[in-house]
C-alpha positions as CSV (number, residue, x, y, z in Angstrom):
1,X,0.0,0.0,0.0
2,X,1.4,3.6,-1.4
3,X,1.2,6.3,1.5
4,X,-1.2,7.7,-0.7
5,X,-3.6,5.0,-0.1
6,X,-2.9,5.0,3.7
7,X,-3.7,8.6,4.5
8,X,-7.5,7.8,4.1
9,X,-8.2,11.1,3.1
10,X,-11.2,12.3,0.7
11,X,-8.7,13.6,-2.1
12,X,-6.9,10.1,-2.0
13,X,-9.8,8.8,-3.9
14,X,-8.9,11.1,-6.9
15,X,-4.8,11.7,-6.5
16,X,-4.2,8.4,-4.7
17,X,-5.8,6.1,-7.1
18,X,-3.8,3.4,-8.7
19,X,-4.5,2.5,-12.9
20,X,-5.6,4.9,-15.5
21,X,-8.3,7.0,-13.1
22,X,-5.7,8.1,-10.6
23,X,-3.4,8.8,-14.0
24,X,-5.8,11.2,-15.4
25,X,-6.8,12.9,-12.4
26,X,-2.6,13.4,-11.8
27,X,-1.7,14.2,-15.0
28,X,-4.3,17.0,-15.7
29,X,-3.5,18.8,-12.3
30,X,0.2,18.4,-13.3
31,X,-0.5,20.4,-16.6
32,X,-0.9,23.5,-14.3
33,X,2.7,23.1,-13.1
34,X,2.3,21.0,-9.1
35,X,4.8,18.9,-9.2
36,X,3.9,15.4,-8.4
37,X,4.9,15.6,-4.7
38,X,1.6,17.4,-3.9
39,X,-0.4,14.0,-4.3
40,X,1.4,12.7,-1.5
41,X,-1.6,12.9,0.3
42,X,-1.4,16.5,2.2
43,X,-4.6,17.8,2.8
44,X,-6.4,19.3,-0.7
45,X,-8.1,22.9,0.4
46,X,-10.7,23.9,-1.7
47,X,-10.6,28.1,-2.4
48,X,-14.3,29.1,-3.3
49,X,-14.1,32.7,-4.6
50,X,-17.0,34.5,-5.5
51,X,-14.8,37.4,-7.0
52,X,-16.9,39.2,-9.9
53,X,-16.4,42.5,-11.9
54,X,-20.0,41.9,-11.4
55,X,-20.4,42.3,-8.0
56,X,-18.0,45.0,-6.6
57,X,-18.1,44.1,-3.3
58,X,-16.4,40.8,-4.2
59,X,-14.1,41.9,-6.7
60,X,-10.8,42.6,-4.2
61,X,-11.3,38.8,-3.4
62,X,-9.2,37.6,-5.8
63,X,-5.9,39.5,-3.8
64,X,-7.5,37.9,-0.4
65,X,-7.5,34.0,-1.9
66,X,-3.7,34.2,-3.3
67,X,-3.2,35.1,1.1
68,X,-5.0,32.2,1.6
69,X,-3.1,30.0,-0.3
70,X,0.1,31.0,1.1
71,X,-1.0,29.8,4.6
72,X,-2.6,26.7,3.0
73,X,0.7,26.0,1.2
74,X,3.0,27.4,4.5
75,X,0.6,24.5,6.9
76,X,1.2,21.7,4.5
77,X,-1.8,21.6,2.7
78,X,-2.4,21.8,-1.6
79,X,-4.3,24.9,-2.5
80,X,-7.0,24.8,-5.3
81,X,-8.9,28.0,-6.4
82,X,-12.4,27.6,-7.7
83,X,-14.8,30.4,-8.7
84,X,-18.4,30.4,-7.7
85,X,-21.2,33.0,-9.0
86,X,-21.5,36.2,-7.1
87,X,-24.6,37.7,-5.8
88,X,-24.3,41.5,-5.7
89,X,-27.1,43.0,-5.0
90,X,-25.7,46.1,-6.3
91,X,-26.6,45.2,-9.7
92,X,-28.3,41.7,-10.4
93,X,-32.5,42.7,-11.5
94,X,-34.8,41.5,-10.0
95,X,-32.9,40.8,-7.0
96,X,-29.7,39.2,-5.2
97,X,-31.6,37.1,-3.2
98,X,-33.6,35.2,-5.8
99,X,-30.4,33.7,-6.7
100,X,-28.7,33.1,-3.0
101,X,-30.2,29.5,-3.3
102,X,-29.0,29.0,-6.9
103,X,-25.5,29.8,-5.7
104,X,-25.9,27.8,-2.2
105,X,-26.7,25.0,-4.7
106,X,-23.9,25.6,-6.8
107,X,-21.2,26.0,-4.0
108,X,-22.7,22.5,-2.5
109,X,-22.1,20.7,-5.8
110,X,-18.8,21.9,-6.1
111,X,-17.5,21.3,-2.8
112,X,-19.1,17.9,-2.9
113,X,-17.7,16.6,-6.8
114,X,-14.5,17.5,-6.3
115,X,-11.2,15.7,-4.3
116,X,-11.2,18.5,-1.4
117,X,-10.6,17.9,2.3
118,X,-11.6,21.6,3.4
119,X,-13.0,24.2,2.0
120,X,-12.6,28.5,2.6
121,X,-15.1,30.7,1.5
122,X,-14.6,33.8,0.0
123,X,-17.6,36.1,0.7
124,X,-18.4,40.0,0.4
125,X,-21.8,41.2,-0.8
126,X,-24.6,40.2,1.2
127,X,-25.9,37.1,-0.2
128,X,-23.3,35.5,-1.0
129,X,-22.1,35.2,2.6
130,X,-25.2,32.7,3.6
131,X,-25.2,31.2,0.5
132,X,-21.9,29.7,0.6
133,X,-22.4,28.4,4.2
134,X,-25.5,27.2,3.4
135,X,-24.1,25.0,0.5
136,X,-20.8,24.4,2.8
137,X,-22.9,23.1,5.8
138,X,-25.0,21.1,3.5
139,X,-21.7,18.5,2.8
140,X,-19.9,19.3,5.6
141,X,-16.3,19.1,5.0
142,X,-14.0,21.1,7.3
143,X,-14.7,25.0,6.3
144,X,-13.2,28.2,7.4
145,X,-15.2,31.8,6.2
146,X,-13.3,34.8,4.6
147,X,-15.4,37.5,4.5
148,X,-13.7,40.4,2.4
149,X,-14.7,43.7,4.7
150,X,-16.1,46.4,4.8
151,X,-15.0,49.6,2.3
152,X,-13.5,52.7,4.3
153,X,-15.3,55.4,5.7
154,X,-17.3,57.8,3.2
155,X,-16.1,61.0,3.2
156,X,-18.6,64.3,2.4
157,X,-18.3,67.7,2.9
158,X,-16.3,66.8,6.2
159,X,-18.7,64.2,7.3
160,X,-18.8,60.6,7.3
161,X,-21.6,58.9,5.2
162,X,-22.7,55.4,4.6
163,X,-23.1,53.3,2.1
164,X,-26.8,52.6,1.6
165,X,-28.2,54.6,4.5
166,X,-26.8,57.8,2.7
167,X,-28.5,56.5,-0.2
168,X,-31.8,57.2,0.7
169,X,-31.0,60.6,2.9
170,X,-29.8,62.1,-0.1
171,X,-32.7,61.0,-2.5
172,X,-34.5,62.7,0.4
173,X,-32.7,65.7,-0.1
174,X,-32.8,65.4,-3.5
175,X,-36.1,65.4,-3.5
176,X,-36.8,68.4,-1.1
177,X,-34.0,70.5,-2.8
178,X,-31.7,70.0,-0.4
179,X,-29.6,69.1,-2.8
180,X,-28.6,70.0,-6.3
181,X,-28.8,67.5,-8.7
182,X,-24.5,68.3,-9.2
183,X,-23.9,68.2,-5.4
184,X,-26.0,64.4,-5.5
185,X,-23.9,63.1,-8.3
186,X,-20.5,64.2,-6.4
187,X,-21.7,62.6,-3.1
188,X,-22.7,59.4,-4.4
189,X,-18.4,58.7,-5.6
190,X,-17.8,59.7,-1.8
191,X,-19.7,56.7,-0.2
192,X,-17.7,54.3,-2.2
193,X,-14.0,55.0,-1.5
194,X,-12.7,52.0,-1.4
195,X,-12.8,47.7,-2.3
196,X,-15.0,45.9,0.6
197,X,-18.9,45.8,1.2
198,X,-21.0,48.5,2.9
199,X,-19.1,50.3,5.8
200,X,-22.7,50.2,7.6
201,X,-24.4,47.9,9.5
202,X,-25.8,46.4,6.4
203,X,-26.7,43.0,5.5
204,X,-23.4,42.4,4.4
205,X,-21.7,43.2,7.4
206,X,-24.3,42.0,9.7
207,X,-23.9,38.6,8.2
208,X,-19.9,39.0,8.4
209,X,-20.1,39.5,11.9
210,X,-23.0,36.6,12.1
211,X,-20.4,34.1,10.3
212,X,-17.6,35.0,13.0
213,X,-20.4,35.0,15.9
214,X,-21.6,31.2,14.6
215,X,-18.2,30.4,15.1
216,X,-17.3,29.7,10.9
217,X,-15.1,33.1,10.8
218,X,-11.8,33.6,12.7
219,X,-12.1,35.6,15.7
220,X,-12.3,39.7,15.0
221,X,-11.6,39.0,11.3
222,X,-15.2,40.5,9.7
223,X,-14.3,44.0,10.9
224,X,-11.2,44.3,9.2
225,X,-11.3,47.0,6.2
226,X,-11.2,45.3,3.0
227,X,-8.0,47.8,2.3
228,X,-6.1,47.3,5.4
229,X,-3.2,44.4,5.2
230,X,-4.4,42.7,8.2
231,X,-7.2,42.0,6.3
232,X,-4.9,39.6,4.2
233,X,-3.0,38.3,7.3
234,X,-6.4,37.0,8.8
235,X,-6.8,35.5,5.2
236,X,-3.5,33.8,5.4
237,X,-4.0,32.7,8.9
238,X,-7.6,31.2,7.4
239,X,-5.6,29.2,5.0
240,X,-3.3,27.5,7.9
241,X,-6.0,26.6,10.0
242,X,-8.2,25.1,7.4
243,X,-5.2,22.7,7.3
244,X,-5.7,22.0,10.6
245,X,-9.2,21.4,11.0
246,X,-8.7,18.2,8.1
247,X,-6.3,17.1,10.9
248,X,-8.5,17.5,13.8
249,X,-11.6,16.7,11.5
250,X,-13.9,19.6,12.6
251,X,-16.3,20.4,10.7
252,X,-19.3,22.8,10.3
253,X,-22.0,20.1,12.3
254,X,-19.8,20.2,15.0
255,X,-19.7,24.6,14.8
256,X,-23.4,25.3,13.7
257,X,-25.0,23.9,16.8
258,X,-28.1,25.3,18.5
259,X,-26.2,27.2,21.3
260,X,-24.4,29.0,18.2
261,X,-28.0,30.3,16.2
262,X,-28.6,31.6,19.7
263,X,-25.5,32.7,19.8
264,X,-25.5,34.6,16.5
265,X,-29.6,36.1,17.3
266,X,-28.0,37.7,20.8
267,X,-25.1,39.4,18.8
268,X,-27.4,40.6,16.0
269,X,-29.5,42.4,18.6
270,X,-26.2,43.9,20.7
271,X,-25.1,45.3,17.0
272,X,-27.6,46.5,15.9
273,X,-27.9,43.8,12.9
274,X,-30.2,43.8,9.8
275,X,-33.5,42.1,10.1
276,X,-32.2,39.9,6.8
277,X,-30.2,38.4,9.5
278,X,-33.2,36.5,10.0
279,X,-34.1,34.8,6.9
280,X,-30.7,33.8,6.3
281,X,-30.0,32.6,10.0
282,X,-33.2,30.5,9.5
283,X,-32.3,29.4,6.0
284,X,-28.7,28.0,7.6
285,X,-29.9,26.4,10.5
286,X,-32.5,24.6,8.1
287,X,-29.3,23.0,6.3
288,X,-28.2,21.9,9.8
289,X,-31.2,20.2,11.7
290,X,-31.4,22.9,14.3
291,X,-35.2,24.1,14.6
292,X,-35.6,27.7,14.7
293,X,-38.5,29.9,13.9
294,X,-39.7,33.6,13.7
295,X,-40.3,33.7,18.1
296,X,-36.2,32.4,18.8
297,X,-35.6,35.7,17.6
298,X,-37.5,38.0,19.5
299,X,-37.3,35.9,23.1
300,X,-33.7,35.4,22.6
301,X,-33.2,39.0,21.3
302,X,-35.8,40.8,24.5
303,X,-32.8,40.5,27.0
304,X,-30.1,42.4,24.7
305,X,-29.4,46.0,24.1
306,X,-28.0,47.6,21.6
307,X,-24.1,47.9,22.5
308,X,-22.7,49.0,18.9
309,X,-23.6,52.9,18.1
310,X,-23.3,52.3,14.0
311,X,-25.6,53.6,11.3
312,X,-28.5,53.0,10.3
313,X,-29.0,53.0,13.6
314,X,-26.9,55.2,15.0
315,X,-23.9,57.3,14.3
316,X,-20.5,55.3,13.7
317,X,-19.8,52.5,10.7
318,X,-17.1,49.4,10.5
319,X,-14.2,51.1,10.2
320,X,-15.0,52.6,13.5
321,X,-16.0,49.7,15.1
322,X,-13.0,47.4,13.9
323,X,-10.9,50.0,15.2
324,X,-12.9,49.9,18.8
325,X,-13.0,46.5,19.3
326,X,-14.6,44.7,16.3
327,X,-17.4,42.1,17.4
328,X,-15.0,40.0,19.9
329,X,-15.8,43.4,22.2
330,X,-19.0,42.6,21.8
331,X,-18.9,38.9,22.4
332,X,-16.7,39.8,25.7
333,X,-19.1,41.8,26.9
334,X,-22.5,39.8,26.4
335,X,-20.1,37.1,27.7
336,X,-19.7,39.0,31.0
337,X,-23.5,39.3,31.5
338,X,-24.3,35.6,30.8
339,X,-25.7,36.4,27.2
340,X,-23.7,34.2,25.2
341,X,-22.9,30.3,25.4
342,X,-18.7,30.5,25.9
343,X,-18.0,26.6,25.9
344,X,-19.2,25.7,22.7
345,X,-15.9,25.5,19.9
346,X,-15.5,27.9,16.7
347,X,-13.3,27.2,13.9
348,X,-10.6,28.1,16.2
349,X,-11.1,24.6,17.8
350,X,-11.1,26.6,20.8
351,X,-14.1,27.5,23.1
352,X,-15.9,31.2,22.7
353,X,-15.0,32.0,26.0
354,X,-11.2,31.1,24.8
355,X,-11.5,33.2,21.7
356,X,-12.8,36.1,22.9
357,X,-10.6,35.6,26.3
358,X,-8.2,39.4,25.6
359,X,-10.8,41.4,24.0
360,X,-11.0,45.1,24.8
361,X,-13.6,47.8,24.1
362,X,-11.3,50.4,23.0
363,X,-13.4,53.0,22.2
364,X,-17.0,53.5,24.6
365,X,-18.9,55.7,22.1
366,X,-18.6,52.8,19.6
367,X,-19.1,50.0,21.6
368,X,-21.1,50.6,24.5
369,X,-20.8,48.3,27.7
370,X,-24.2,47.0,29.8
371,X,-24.2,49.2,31.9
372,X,-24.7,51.7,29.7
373,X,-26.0,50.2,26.7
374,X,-26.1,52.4,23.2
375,X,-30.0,51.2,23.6
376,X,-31.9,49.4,25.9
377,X,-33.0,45.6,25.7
378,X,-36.1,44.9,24.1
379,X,-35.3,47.5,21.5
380,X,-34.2,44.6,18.9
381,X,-36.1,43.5,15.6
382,X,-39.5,42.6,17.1
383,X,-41.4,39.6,15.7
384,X,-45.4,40.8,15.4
385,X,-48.0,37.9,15.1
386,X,-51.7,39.1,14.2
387,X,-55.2,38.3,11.7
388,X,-52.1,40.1,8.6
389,X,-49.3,38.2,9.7
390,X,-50.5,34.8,11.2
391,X,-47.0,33.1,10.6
392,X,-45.1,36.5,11.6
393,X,-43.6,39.5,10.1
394,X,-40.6,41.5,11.6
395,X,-39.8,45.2,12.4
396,X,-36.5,47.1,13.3
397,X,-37.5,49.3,16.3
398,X,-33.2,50.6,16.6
399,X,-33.9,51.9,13.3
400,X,-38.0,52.9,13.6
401,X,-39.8,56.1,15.0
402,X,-40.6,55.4,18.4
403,X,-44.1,57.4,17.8
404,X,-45.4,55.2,15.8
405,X,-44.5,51.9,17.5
406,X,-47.9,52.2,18.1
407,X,-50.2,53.4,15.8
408,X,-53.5,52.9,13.9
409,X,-54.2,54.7,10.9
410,X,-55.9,53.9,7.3
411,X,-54.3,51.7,4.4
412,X,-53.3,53.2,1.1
413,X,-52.7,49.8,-0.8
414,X,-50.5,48.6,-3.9
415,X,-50.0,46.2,-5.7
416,X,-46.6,46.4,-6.4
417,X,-43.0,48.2,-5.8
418,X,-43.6,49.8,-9.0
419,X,-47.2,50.6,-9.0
420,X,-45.9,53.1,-5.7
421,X,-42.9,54.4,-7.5
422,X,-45.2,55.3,-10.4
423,X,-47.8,57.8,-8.0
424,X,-45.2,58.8,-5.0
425,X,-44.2,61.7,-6.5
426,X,-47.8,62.7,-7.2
427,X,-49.0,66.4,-5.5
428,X,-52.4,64.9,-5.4
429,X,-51.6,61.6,-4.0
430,X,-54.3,61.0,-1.0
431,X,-52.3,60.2,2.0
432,X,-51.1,62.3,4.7
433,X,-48.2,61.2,7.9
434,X,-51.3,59.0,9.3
435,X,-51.5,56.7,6.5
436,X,-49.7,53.2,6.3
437,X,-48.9,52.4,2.9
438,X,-49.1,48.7,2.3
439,X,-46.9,47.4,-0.2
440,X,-48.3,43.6,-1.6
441,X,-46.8,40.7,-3.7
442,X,-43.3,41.3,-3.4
443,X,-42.5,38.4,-1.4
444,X,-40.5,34.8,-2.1
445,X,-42.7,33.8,-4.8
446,X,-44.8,37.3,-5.8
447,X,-41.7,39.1,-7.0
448,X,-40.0,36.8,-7.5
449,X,-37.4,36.4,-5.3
450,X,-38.1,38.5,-2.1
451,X,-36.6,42.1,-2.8
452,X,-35.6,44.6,-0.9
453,X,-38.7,47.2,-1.7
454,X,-40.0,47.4,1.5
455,X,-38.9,50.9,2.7
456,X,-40.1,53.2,-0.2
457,X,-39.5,56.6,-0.2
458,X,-42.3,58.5,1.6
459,X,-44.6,60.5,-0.9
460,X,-43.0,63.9,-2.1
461,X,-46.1,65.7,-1.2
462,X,-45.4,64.8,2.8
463,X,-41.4,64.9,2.4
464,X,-41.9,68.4,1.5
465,X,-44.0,69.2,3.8
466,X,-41.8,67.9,6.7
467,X,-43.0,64.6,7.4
468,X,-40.0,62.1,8.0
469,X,-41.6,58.8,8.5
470,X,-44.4,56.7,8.2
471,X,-45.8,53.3,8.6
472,X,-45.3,50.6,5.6
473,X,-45.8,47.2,5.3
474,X,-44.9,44.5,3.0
475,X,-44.2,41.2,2.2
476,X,-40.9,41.9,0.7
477,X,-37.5,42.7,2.7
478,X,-35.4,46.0,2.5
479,X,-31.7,47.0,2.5
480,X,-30.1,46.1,6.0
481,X,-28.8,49.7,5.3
482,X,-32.4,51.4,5.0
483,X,-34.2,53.0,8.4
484,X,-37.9,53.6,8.9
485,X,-40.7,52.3,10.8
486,X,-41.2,49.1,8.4
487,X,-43.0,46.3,9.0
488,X,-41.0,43.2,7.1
489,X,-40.9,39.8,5.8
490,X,-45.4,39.2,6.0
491,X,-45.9,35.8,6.1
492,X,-47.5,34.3,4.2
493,X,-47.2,36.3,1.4
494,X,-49.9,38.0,-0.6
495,X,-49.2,36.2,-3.9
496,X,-50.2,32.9,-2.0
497,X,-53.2,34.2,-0.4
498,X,-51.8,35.6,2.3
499,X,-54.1,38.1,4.4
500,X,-52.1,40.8,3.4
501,X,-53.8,39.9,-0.3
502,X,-57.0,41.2,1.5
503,X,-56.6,44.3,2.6
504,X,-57.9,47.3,0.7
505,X,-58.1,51.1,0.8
506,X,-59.0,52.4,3.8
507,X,-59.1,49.3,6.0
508,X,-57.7,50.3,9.6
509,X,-54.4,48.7,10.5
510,X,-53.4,48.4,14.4
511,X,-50.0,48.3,14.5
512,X,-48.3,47.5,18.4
513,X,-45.4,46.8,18.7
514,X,-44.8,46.5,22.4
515,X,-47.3,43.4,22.9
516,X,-45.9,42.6,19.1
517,X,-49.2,42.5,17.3
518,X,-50.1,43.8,13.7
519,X,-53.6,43.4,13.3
520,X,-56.4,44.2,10.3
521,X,-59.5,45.7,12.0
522,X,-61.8,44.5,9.8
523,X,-64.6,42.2,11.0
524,X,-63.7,38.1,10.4
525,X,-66.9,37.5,8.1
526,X,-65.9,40.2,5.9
527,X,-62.3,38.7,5.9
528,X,-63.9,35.7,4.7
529,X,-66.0,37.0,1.9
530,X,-62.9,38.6,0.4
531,X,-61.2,35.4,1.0
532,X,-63.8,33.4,-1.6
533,X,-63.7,36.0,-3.8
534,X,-59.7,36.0,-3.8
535,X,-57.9,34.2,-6.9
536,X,-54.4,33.1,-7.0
537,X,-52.6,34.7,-9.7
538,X,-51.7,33.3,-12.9
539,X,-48.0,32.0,-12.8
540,X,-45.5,34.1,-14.9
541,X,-42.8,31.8,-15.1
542,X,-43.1,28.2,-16.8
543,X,-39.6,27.1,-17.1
544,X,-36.1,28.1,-16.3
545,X,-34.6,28.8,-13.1
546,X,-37.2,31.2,-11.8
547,X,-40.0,28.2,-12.7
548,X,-37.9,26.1,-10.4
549,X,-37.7,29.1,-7.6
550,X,-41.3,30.3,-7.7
551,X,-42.4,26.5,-7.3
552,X,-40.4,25.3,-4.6
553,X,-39.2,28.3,-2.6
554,X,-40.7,28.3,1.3
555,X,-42.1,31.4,2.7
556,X,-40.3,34.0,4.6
557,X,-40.7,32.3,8.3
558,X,-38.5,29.4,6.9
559,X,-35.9,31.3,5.5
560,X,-37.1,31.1,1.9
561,X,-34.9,28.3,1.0
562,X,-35.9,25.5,-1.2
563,X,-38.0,22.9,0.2
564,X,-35.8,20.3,-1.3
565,X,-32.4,21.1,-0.1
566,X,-33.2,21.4,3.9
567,X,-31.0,19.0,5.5
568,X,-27.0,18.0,4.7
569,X,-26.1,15.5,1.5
570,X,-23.0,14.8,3.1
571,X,-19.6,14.5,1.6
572,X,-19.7,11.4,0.1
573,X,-17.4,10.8,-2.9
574,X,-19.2,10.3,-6.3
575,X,-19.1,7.3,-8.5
576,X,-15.7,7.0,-10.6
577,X,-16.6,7.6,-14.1
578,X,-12.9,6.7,-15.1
């Protein structure tokens, strides 16, 4: 027996075969240049990169996997770079996340066909992030995350501005005149300064600092600029201990437990983390066998303040907090008041408690301590339950109007994103600041694919006239960047008879969020009537991808993954075809 054939490893089915498969496998790898010592069976690390002109949050990732290889290469292992799509949400119509399952599929079927040992991911944009663990967990082969961090710090007129939450202040201003039409082109190069994702507490950090909470990201390595060279030593150091964990044989089903969902729901709430957070959280622990629903969030959530002062929320972004602490301050200090489980193992193959062991809240107006919490607990995404949102919807209160966390007041409905855009800017448009503007069928399958539509711009007419929020609802999601008093993620959805389907002009809406209720008052019998009268409508799609989406995708409260890939495939090696 050849050492090859004694290490036992996955890859030793491919490399360490004997006859004319293990030939063609060698020989074809050899044409890059490896020489033929590499087959000697050293651990085979698989680079998924989801680097993409396409997606410029990911396109710097290309410079972090060549890091990663050199500590893959400097631990003993054999690096092997494969690209995977990229889901920007910057650019791909209709929306990112109707494709985050299509590339969770993709990233499992690569992992799963090919002679790896471990795997690390390369993520940036929001969607991507979730994706590849969800297709990593779902054949569970020793993984390691990379996310690519956040851009630096916009720069405007001497203050700092955010990606995405700037966005829609200056269309305000825009839109008030406030702003010229020159000064709004000039600001817009200002938020985007640099390579990384959004510098706020976006989706895509959110779910950075969600990977390295979960325990799949190397401790304080999400915070890191996507510009600053420790960004590529964390990479590096990725690479080495990926090598490792073949070794020790950890792997994500050991990480993605249900003390680390909890885990990651308690640190969304102390940063102030988008209320995606909770689709994609849901999604992932689907993959897993750990049961978790719309209520973890809230109960496990009640108990935690906000300890992280960062837009949209509040006043900082990542390069601030990176620079105060990063999210091991955070962990530290939910750690201190019981918050957090610190003897389960990360990545690290160390406890939380271990990882987190030196971390210091450098700076107190970034990262606030319990004691004196940025905001209180219980001011974390509330879950609301009611006659419109029997299987839950979801509201940001950090980043809400705290006068109309409780408010009743007529619907103004529509039946689409666009059919809003087409009348907001309307002088005659009949709402005023009392008015909640429903916004229907732009959920999983009404869209398709879930977009974030949800916080539309409030009319002109009322912008003008000084009014700065108002109450909307929909089935859709919106931009962990965006603010507002939104109600999110209404399940189920209108476009599969969801009550939200129902309402119509003029209906009151009761909207509580301190006992968590969104309720239609509008009698039951006449509910019903509407109900019978309701008719599903006809499908748009009849083959393709978004056939395949809009007919298997679950509703929002399940994470809006496919029914059919819940659960792990394993890792099992495919049938020789050689």
């Amino acid at each position: 027996m050849t050492d090859m054939e004694k290490t036992g490893r996955r890859s030793q089915a491919w490399f360490g075969a004997a006859g004319r498969g293990g030939m063609v496998y060698r020989s074809w790898m050899r044409s890059q240049g490896f020489g033929h010592e590499v087959f000697d069976g050293r651990p085979v690390i698989g680079i998924a990169t989801s680097a993409s002109e396409l997606a410029p949050c990911n396109v710097h990732l290309t410079e972090v996997a060549e890091a990663v290889k050199r500590g893959v290469w400097q631990a003993g292992g054999f690096p092997l770079l494969f690209p995977t799509m990229a889901t920007g949400e910057t650019l791909m119509r209709p929306t990112a996340m109707l494709y985050r399952n299509l590339m969770a599929m993709e990233v499992e079927e690569l992992i799963r066909a090919n002679p790896l040992d471990g795997v690390v991911l390369l993520s940036g944009c929001d969607k991507t992030t979730p994706a590849m663990l969800m297709g990593a967990a779902s054949v569970d082969l020793p993984t390691v995350m990379v996310t690519g961090g956040p851009m630096l710090n916009g720069k405007y007129r001497g203050q700092d501005v955010g990606s995405g939450t700037h966005v829609w202040k200056f269309e305000e201003d825009l839109k008030t005149g406030r702003m010229t039409p020159e000064e709004c082109f000039f600001a817009e190069g200002c938020m985007a300064r640099s390579h990384g994702h959004c510098m706020t507490m976006g989706t895509a950090s959110t779910m950075a600092c969600l990977a390295e909470a979960l325990g799949m990201q190397l401790p304080g390595s999400a915070a890191w600029p996507a510009v600053d060279m420790r960004r590529m030593e964390t990479a590096q150091a990725a690479g080495q201990r990926v090598v490792r964990m073949v070794e020790e044989e950890l792997r994500p089903s050991r990480i993605l437990t249900r003390e680390a969902f909890e885990d990651a729901i308690r640190v969304n709430a102390a940063i102030g983390g988008s209320t995606n957070a909770i689709i994609h959280l849901t999604a992932l622990a689907g993959r897993v066998g750990v049961d978790l629903g719309p209520e973890d969030f809230d109960e496990l959530a009640r108990a935690v303040p906000t300890l992280v002062n960062l837009m949209p929320s509040g006043r900082y972004l990542m390069e601030d907090f990176c620079y105060a602490g990063g999210l091991p301050a955070v962990q530290a200090e939910l750690l201190r008041g019981g918050l957090l489980h610190g003897e389960r193992i990360t990545v690290t193959g160390r406890r939380v408690a271990e990882d987190v062991a030196d971390a210091e809240r450098v700076n107190p107006d970034v990262i606030t301590g319990l004691d004196a919490p940025f905001q209180p607990a219980g001011t974390g995404t509330a879950v609301l339950r009611g006659n419109l949102c029997p299987d839950g919807a979801v509201l940001k209160q950090s980043a809400a109007s705290p006068h109309l966390l409780t408010h009743r007041g007529p619907a103004r409905v529509f039946d689409s994103p666009e059919a809003y855009h087409a009348v907001a800017d309307d002088p005659d448009l009949d709402v005023d600041e009392n008015t909640v503007l429903v916004i229907r069928n732009a959920g999983p399958r009404g869209y398709p694919g879930m977009p974030e539509v949800a916080n539309v711009p409030l009319p002109t007419r009322l912008l003008k006239a000084g009014v700065t929020d108002m109450v909307r609802i929909c089935d859709g999601r919106m931009s962990g960047t965006g603010y507002g008093t939104v109600v999110l993620h209404v399940a189920p959805e209108a476009a599969v008879g969801g009550p939200l389907a129902l309402v119509r002009d003029g209906d009151p809406i009761v909207l509580d969020v301190p006992h968590r209720t969104l309720r239609l008052d509008v009698p039951d019998a006449e509910l019903q009537r509407r109900r019978e009268e309701w008719r599903a409508p006809e499908p748009r799609y009849t083959g393709g991808y978004t056939w395949l989406y809009t007919a298997h995708v679950e509703q929002a409260d399940r994470g809006a993954d496919f029914d059919f890939l819940r659960g792990s495939r394993g890792h099992d090696v495919p049938r020789d075809s050689h």
